[in-house]
Structure formats: C-alpha cells, structure tokens
Amino acid sequence: IAYSTCQGGLQLLLSLRSVQKALADGLTPEASYAFASCSAALCCLRVGDPNLALFCCKVALALLDKYNHKYSQIVLTILNASILPHNQPMQACVESFRRAYADSICVGDVEWELHSFCLMIVSYVFAPVRGRALKDVEIEIRQKMLETKLQNNSLNNIYLVYFQAILNLSEDAGADGADPTVLANGMIDVEAKMSECLEKQRPNPLRKMYFCRMWLAYLFRRYSIAAEMLELHQEVAKAAKVYSSIEVIHETFYAGLIAASLLRQNGYDKIKWRSLVEVALNQLSNWAEVGSEWNFGHKLDLLKAEKFFSENETEAAASSYESAIRGAKKHCFINEEALACERAGMFHLHNGSMDEARKYLGMAKQLYSDWGAKRKVNDVGALLKEM
C-alpha cells in the first residue's frame, strides 16, 4: 500500500509505520521492504535530511543480505527508482533493474517483474551501458516483452512511450521524413492513450508522454513543441506528486536545457524561462553536492554553458561546454557527451567560429553514431551540410 499509493503524505506515513512496526516487533525479511519504502518516500517527496533516506536505503540493503535476498525484486526496484540514482552511477541502476527483473521471474512475482522491466527501459534511454547501442537495447526489450507476455499490460503500455522514443532515435526517418517528435510507430497509440488518461484523470502516464515529447523536441530543435510540452508537463507534474526520482532527474535536466534555449528565441517570456533555468541549476547543483558528481557534474556544466550562451558570456560558455564534454566522457554518458558536443558546435557556429563548429559537430555526429541514434546522425549531418 505504502509504495503503490499516489498520495505522498499517506505513502510516507505508512512507510514510517512499517519501519516502526519492524523495530518494535523484531526484524524479519519484510523489514527490508519497509526501510526501502521509507527511503523512497523521503527521497521522492524531498522531506527531511537526504542522509536519512540514504541511511534507510543502507539498512534495507543490509537486511536483504541478512535474509538471503528475499524480496530483492521489490527492494532493488524501489531503491534504484528513488535514492540510488542520486548516490551511485546511473549505469549501475540498469544492472540492478535487470537483476530485480530476473529475481521477479524466479519467484513468479508478475507485478514487480513489470515494475523492474519498465524502469529498466527508462534507465536504458538515459544511462547507456558501455558498448550497447540503441539497437542492442531495442532487441533486448523486444525479447523480454515476448518472454514475459506483458505487451497488453496497461502499466507496460505507459512505459512503452520511452521505448517508442528509442525507436524514434534509432530508426531512419525514411522517405517521408516523419516528425521525430511524434510518438507513433506501432508500439503504442499515444494520442488514444493521452485521451484516455485525460478522461480518467491519470497524471503519471500523461507526465511520461509529455516528457518524452519535450525531450525529443529539444533534441531535434523543435523549440515551439518543446515549450508546449514542457508547460503541459509542468501542469500534470503538480498532480503527480509521487514519482520515481530516476525520472524526475531527467525531467529537471531537460526542462532547464529547454528553458535556456528558449531564452535565445524570439517571442518567449524571458523572465519565466530564466526562472526555470535557475530552478534546474539549483536542483542539479544540490544533487551534485550531496549525491553523485558522476551523474550530475556534467549535466550541471552543460546547463551552465547553455545559460552563459544565452547571456552572451562567451568565455564562460566555451569553458563550461568543454567541462561538460569531458565529464560526460569520463563518466560514460555517451548520449550527453554527444549532446554537449552538438550544443558546443551550435554555440561556435552562432559566434562565427566555423572551424570550431565543424569540429564539435563532427564529434557529435560520430558519438551519436556510436550510440546508434541514426536520426540524430542524419540531423547533425544536415547541419554540417548546410555549413
């Protein structure tokens, strides 16, 4: 009840009650679930000292070891969706979700098999595993869908929006040059799903759909779509108060990047978008300070670079782009290394440094190719051709 409820206060109350009961009545295998749920509630609701959420996480993992990893499919999924993306490399979360998925199958726990599978898809998109291109990810996901026969499950369909985003990046546009921001390729009827979610007042699925569209729109420089989706996303996020931290991290990062880009476009409220940039910068800075520099350092540098670009602080922007590229490379985020190179190239192009622009855009094109994002390879290639 505590983990599945969408009422934040109730989740925290029930989680604390579970921990209290475990301490009063004696520790059992179920206590690991209680501490994991408490850690997730404290982290996702941003309540109290972050160290308390991390402490509960460590207790939950210690109890897993003590009781021969009973309920590991539940505890690992909860912790890797909440506190652990803040405190360990995100690529490690991918492997933990895979382990939770395998454990769920072993014990026949269909519900947590589904949760771990869906969150695994999210991790694959934003924390690529070294040596695994998007095509490899697509093949694995399709295989798991067939193995588990979860294609028609409603929760699975909601998370397939992330899988559709992978397809939008990895597949060629074709002769018709289809819009890369439209989430429609046979995996899920997004328009029908959005209408259903609006009718039934289900904010969490809408939040995922709006985010994936705003993310793709930003990647392909469709700024008007990105702005529209971001505003819709912010509205539904107010209602979706209990949400996995692993998704909130990426939402915050790309919301800041979109806002910084809109500062350079005509016809947008500069005060509004500058405020959103500052919110994202403060959040990323806090996460980098109290959590993992591995996950957040280069993100913070890239957002700073985009802000400096928008404010015509050229030296600071150039330096921050370089830091973002180095950090993303060092910490194996090939997707964000490619993005930082692309944005650095666009910065130098704007300032008339054609040789530097070609260098960075060429680096971005190669990195997108290594990642398997064919649509972005073609997109950056078109920019180079125009030059």
Short mmCIF file of C-alpha atoms in Angstrom, two decimals, residues 95-328:
data_model
loop_
_atom_site.label_atom_id
_atom_site.label_comp_id
_atom_site.label_asym_id
_atom_site.label_seq_id
_atom_site.Cartn_x
_atom_site.Cartn_y
_atom_site.Cartn_z
CA GLU A 95 22.16 -3.69 -13.90
CA SER A 96 20.17 -3.63 -10.64
CA PHE A 97 16.89 -3.40 -12.53
CA ARG A 98 17.98 -6.35 -14.66
CA ARG A 99 18.74 -8.34 -11.52
CA ALA A 100 15.39 -7.38 -9.96
CA TYR A 101 13.68 -8.43 -13.19
CA ALA A 102 15.42 -11.83 -13.14
CA ASP A 103 14.59 -12.32 -9.44
CA SER A 104 10.93 -11.47 -10.11
CA ILE A 105 10.74 -14.18 -12.75
CA CYS A 106 12.38 -16.70 -10.43
CA VAL A 107 9.77 -16.18 -7.70
CA GLY A 108 6.83 -15.64 -10.06
CA ASP A 109 6.19 -12.05 -8.95
CA VAL A 110 4.49 -10.61 -12.04
CA GLU A 111 3.79 -7.19 -10.52
CA TRP A 112 7.42 -6.43 -9.68
CA GLU A 113 8.62 -8.12 -12.84
CA LEU A 114 6.63 -5.46 -14.65
CA HIS A 115 7.86 -2.56 -12.49
CA SER A 116 11.53 -3.54 -12.87
CA PHE A 117 11.13 -4.09 -16.62
CA CYS A 118 9.52 -0.67 -17.16
CA LEU A 119 12.12 1.22 -15.12
CA MET A 120 14.86 -0.69 -16.93
CA ILE A 121 13.63 0.90 -20.17
CA VAL A 122 13.93 4.39 -18.63
CA SER A 123 17.49 3.64 -17.50
CA TYR A 124 18.49 2.32 -20.90
CA VAL A 125 17.41 5.59 -22.53
CA PHE A 126 19.29 8.00 -20.26
CA ALA A 127 22.19 5.96 -18.84
CA PRO A 128 23.57 3.95 -21.77
CA VAL A 129 25.65 0.92 -20.85
CA ARG A 130 29.12 1.00 -22.37
CA GLY A 131 29.29 -1.00 -25.60
CA ARG A 132 25.50 -1.31 -26.01
CA ALA A 133 23.99 0.72 -28.84
CA LEU A 134 20.30 1.60 -29.06
CA LYS A 135 19.72 -1.30 -31.46
CA ASP A 136 21.04 -3.74 -28.86
CA VAL A 137 18.67 -2.21 -26.31
CA GLU A 138 15.74 -2.50 -28.72
CA ILE A 139 16.46 -6.19 -29.33
CA GLU A 140 16.69 -6.95 -25.60
CA ILE A 141 13.46 -5.10 -24.80
CA ARG A 142 11.54 -6.83 -27.60
CA GLN A 143 12.84 -10.20 -26.39
CA LYS A 144 11.80 -9.51 -22.80
CA MET A 145 8.36 -8.41 -23.96
CA LEU A 146 7.90 -11.73 -25.73
CA GLU A 147 9.28 -13.73 -22.80
CA THR A 148 7.05 -12.13 -20.21
CA LYS A 149 3.96 -11.65 -22.38
CA LEU A 150 3.43 -8.22 -20.86
CA GLN A 151 2.63 -6.37 -24.09
CA ASN A 152 -1.00 -5.72 -23.20
CA ASN A 153 -0.49 -4.71 -19.59
CA SER A 154 -1.62 -1.13 -19.00
CA LEU A 155 1.46 -0.10 -16.97
CA ASN A 156 3.76 -1.63 -19.56
CA ASN A 157 1.96 0.33 -22.29
CA ILE A 158 2.55 3.55 -20.36
CA TYR A 159 6.30 2.95 -20.17
CA LEU A 160 6.46 1.89 -23.81
CA VAL A 161 6.42 5.60 -24.59
CA TYR A 162 10.14 5.51 -23.63
CA PHE A 163 10.70 2.55 -25.92
CA GLN A 164 8.99 4.44 -28.72
CA ALA A 165 11.39 7.32 -28.07
CA ILE A 166 14.29 4.86 -28.55
CA LEU A 167 12.81 3.82 -31.88
CA ASN A 168 12.41 7.45 -32.92
CA LEU A 169 16.13 7.96 -32.34
CA SER A 170 17.47 4.69 -33.71
CA GLU A 171 15.46 4.27 -36.90
CA ASP A 172 15.99 6.14 -40.17
CA ALA A 173 13.39 8.79 -40.99
CA GLY A 174 12.52 7.12 -44.28
CA ALA A 175 11.48 8.80 -47.48
CA ASP A 176 8.65 10.75 -45.85
CA GLY A 177 10.95 12.37 -43.28
CA ALA A 178 8.49 11.69 -40.44
CA ASP A 179 8.47 14.06 -37.48
CA PRO A 180 10.93 12.56 -34.92
CA THR A 181 8.97 14.06 -32.01
CA VAL A 182 5.75 12.16 -32.76
CA LEU A 183 5.48 9.04 -30.60
CA ALA A 184 3.78 6.74 -33.07
CA ASN A 185 5.30 3.72 -34.74
CA GLY A 186 3.03 0.82 -33.91
CA MET A 187 4.27 0.36 -30.33
CA ILE A 188 1.60 2.47 -28.66
CA ASP A 189 -1.21 4.73 -29.86
CA VAL A 190 -0.08 7.81 -27.92
CA GLU A 191 -2.97 10.03 -28.96
CA ALA A 192 -5.55 7.46 -27.81
CA LYS A 193 -3.60 6.84 -24.60
CA MET A 194 -3.42 10.56 -23.83
CA SER A 195 -7.17 10.97 -24.37
CA GLU A 196 -7.80 8.01 -22.05
CA CYS A 197 -5.51 9.44 -19.36
CA LEU A 198 -7.13 12.88 -19.58
CA GLU A 199 -10.59 11.34 -19.30
CA LYS A 200 -9.63 9.19 -16.30
CA GLN A 201 -7.51 11.93 -14.71
CA ARG A 202 -4.31 9.87 -14.60
CA PRO A 203 -1.44 12.38 -14.29
CA ASN A 204 1.52 9.97 -14.15
CA PRO A 205 1.08 8.50 -17.67
CA LEU A 206 0.49 11.97 -19.10
CA ARG A 207 3.64 13.17 -17.38
CA LYS A 208 5.71 10.48 -19.12
CA MET A 209 4.19 11.20 -22.53
CA TYR A 210 4.69 14.95 -22.28
CA PHE A 211 8.26 14.48 -21.09
CA CYS A 212 9.25 12.14 -23.92
CA ARG A 213 7.84 14.53 -26.49
CA MET A 214 9.54 17.59 -24.97
CA TRP A 215 12.84 15.68 -24.78
CA LEU A 216 12.70 14.63 -28.44
CA ALA A 217 11.56 18.11 -29.48
CA TYR A 218 14.59 19.60 -27.73
CA LEU A 219 17.00 17.10 -29.31
CA PHE A 220 15.70 17.98 -32.78
CA ARG A 221 15.45 21.73 -32.06
CA ARG A 222 11.66 21.91 -32.39
CA TYR A 223 11.52 24.57 -29.72
CA SER A 224 7.86 25.54 -30.07
CA ILE A 225 6.84 21.91 -29.49
CA ALA A 226 9.32 21.61 -26.62
CA ALA A 227 7.89 24.71 -24.94
CA GLU A 228 4.30 23.50 -25.34
CA MET A 229 5.08 20.04 -23.98
CA LEU A 230 7.09 21.46 -21.08
CA GLU A 231 4.20 23.67 -20.00
CA LEU A 232 1.78 20.73 -20.19
CA HIS A 233 4.28 18.58 -18.31
CA GLN A 234 4.58 21.13 -15.51
CA GLU A 235 0.82 21.22 -15.10
CA VAL A 236 0.40 17.44 -14.73
CA ALA A 237 3.51 17.21 -12.54
CA LYS A 238 1.65 19.24 -9.91
CA ALA A 239 -0.92 16.42 -9.66
CA ALA A 240 1.60 13.55 -9.94
CA LYS A 241 3.17 14.18 -6.56
CA VAL A 242 4.61 10.68 -6.04
CA TYR A 243 7.01 9.98 -8.86
CA SER A 244 10.21 7.99 -9.32
CA SER A 245 13.34 10.07 -8.76
CA ILE A 246 15.12 8.45 -11.67
CA GLU A 247 12.59 10.14 -13.96
CA VAL A 248 12.50 13.44 -12.05
CA ILE A 249 16.27 13.80 -12.54
CA HIS A 250 15.99 13.72 -16.34
CA GLU A 251 12.87 15.88 -16.35
CA THR A 252 14.68 18.57 -14.35
CA PHE A 253 17.78 18.48 -16.57
CA TYR A 254 15.92 18.75 -19.88
CA ALA A 255 13.44 21.32 -18.56
CA GLY A 256 16.42 23.52 -17.75
CA LEU A 257 18.00 22.96 -21.18
CA ILE A 258 14.75 23.76 -22.98
CA ALA A 259 14.28 26.92 -20.92
CA ALA A 260 17.86 28.04 -21.65
CA SER A 261 17.31 27.51 -25.39
CA LEU A 262 14.05 29.48 -25.31
CA LEU A 263 15.95 32.46 -23.88
CA ARG A 264 17.63 32.70 -27.30
CA GLN A 265 14.36 32.51 -29.24
CA ASN A 266 12.07 35.41 -30.07
CA GLY A 267 8.53 35.60 -28.73
CA TYR A 268 9.03 33.90 -25.36
CA ASP A 269 8.70 35.28 -21.85
CA LYS A 270 12.34 35.71 -20.81
CA ILE A 271 11.57 36.17 -17.11
CA LYS A 272 9.53 32.96 -16.97
CA TRP A 273 12.12 30.80 -18.71
CA ARG A 274 15.09 32.34 -16.89
CA SER A 275 13.40 31.46 -13.63
CA LEU A 276 13.02 27.85 -14.75
CA VAL A 277 16.71 27.71 -15.70
CA GLU A 278 17.64 28.88 -12.20
CA VAL A 279 15.38 26.28 -10.58
CA ALA A 280 17.03 23.50 -12.61
CA LEU A 281 20.54 24.82 -11.90
CA ASN A 282 19.89 24.95 -8.17
CA GLN A 283 18.46 21.43 -8.13
CA LEU A 284 21.30 19.92 -10.17
CA SER A 285 23.87 21.76 -8.05
CA ASN A 286 22.30 20.39 -4.87
CA TRP A 287 22.19 16.85 -6.25
CA ALA A 288 25.84 17.07 -7.32
CA GLU A 289 26.86 18.39 -3.89
CA VAL A 290 25.01 15.89 -1.67
CA GLY A 291 24.88 12.96 -4.10
CA SER A 292 26.84 11.75 -7.09
CA GLU A 293 29.21 14.02 -9.04
CA TRP A 294 29.38 11.13 -11.53
CA ASN A 295 25.74 11.59 -12.55
CA PHE A 296 25.26 15.33 -12.12
CA GLY A 297 28.56 17.15 -12.67
CA HIS A 298 28.50 17.20 -16.47
CA LYS A 299 24.75 17.88 -16.54
CA LEU A 300 25.29 20.94 -14.38
CA ASP A 301 28.17 22.10 -16.61
CA LEU A 302 26.09 21.74 -19.78
CA LEU A 303 23.17 23.68 -18.34
CA LYS A 304 25.58 26.40 -17.15
CA ALA A 305 27.07 26.54 -20.66
CA GLU A 306 23.65 26.98 -22.24
CA LYS A 307 22.79 29.71 -19.73
CA PHE A 308 26.07 31.53 -20.41
CA PHE A 309 25.41 31.21 -24.16
CA SER A 310 22.01 32.83 -23.71
CA GLU A 311 23.61 35.65 -21.70
CA ASN A 312 26.41 36.23 -24.27
CA GLU A 313 29.12 35.24 -21.79
CA THR A 314 31.23 33.55 -24.47
CA GLU A 315 34.34 32.65 -22.48
CA ALA A 316 32.36 31.13 -19.62
CA ALA A 317 30.14 29.25 -22.09
CA ALA A 318 33.09 27.80 -24.03
CA SER A 319 34.77 26.66 -20.81
CA SER A 320 31.57 25.08 -19.47
CA TYR A 321 30.93 23.20 -22.73
CA GLU A 322 34.44 21.74 -22.51
CA SER A 323 33.85 20.69 -18.90
CA ALA A 324 30.53 19.08 -19.82
CA ILE A 325 32.11 17.12 -22.67
CA ARG A 326 35.00 15.89 -20.50
CA GLY A 327 32.71 14.95 -17.62
CA ALA A 328 30.21 13.07 -19.78
#
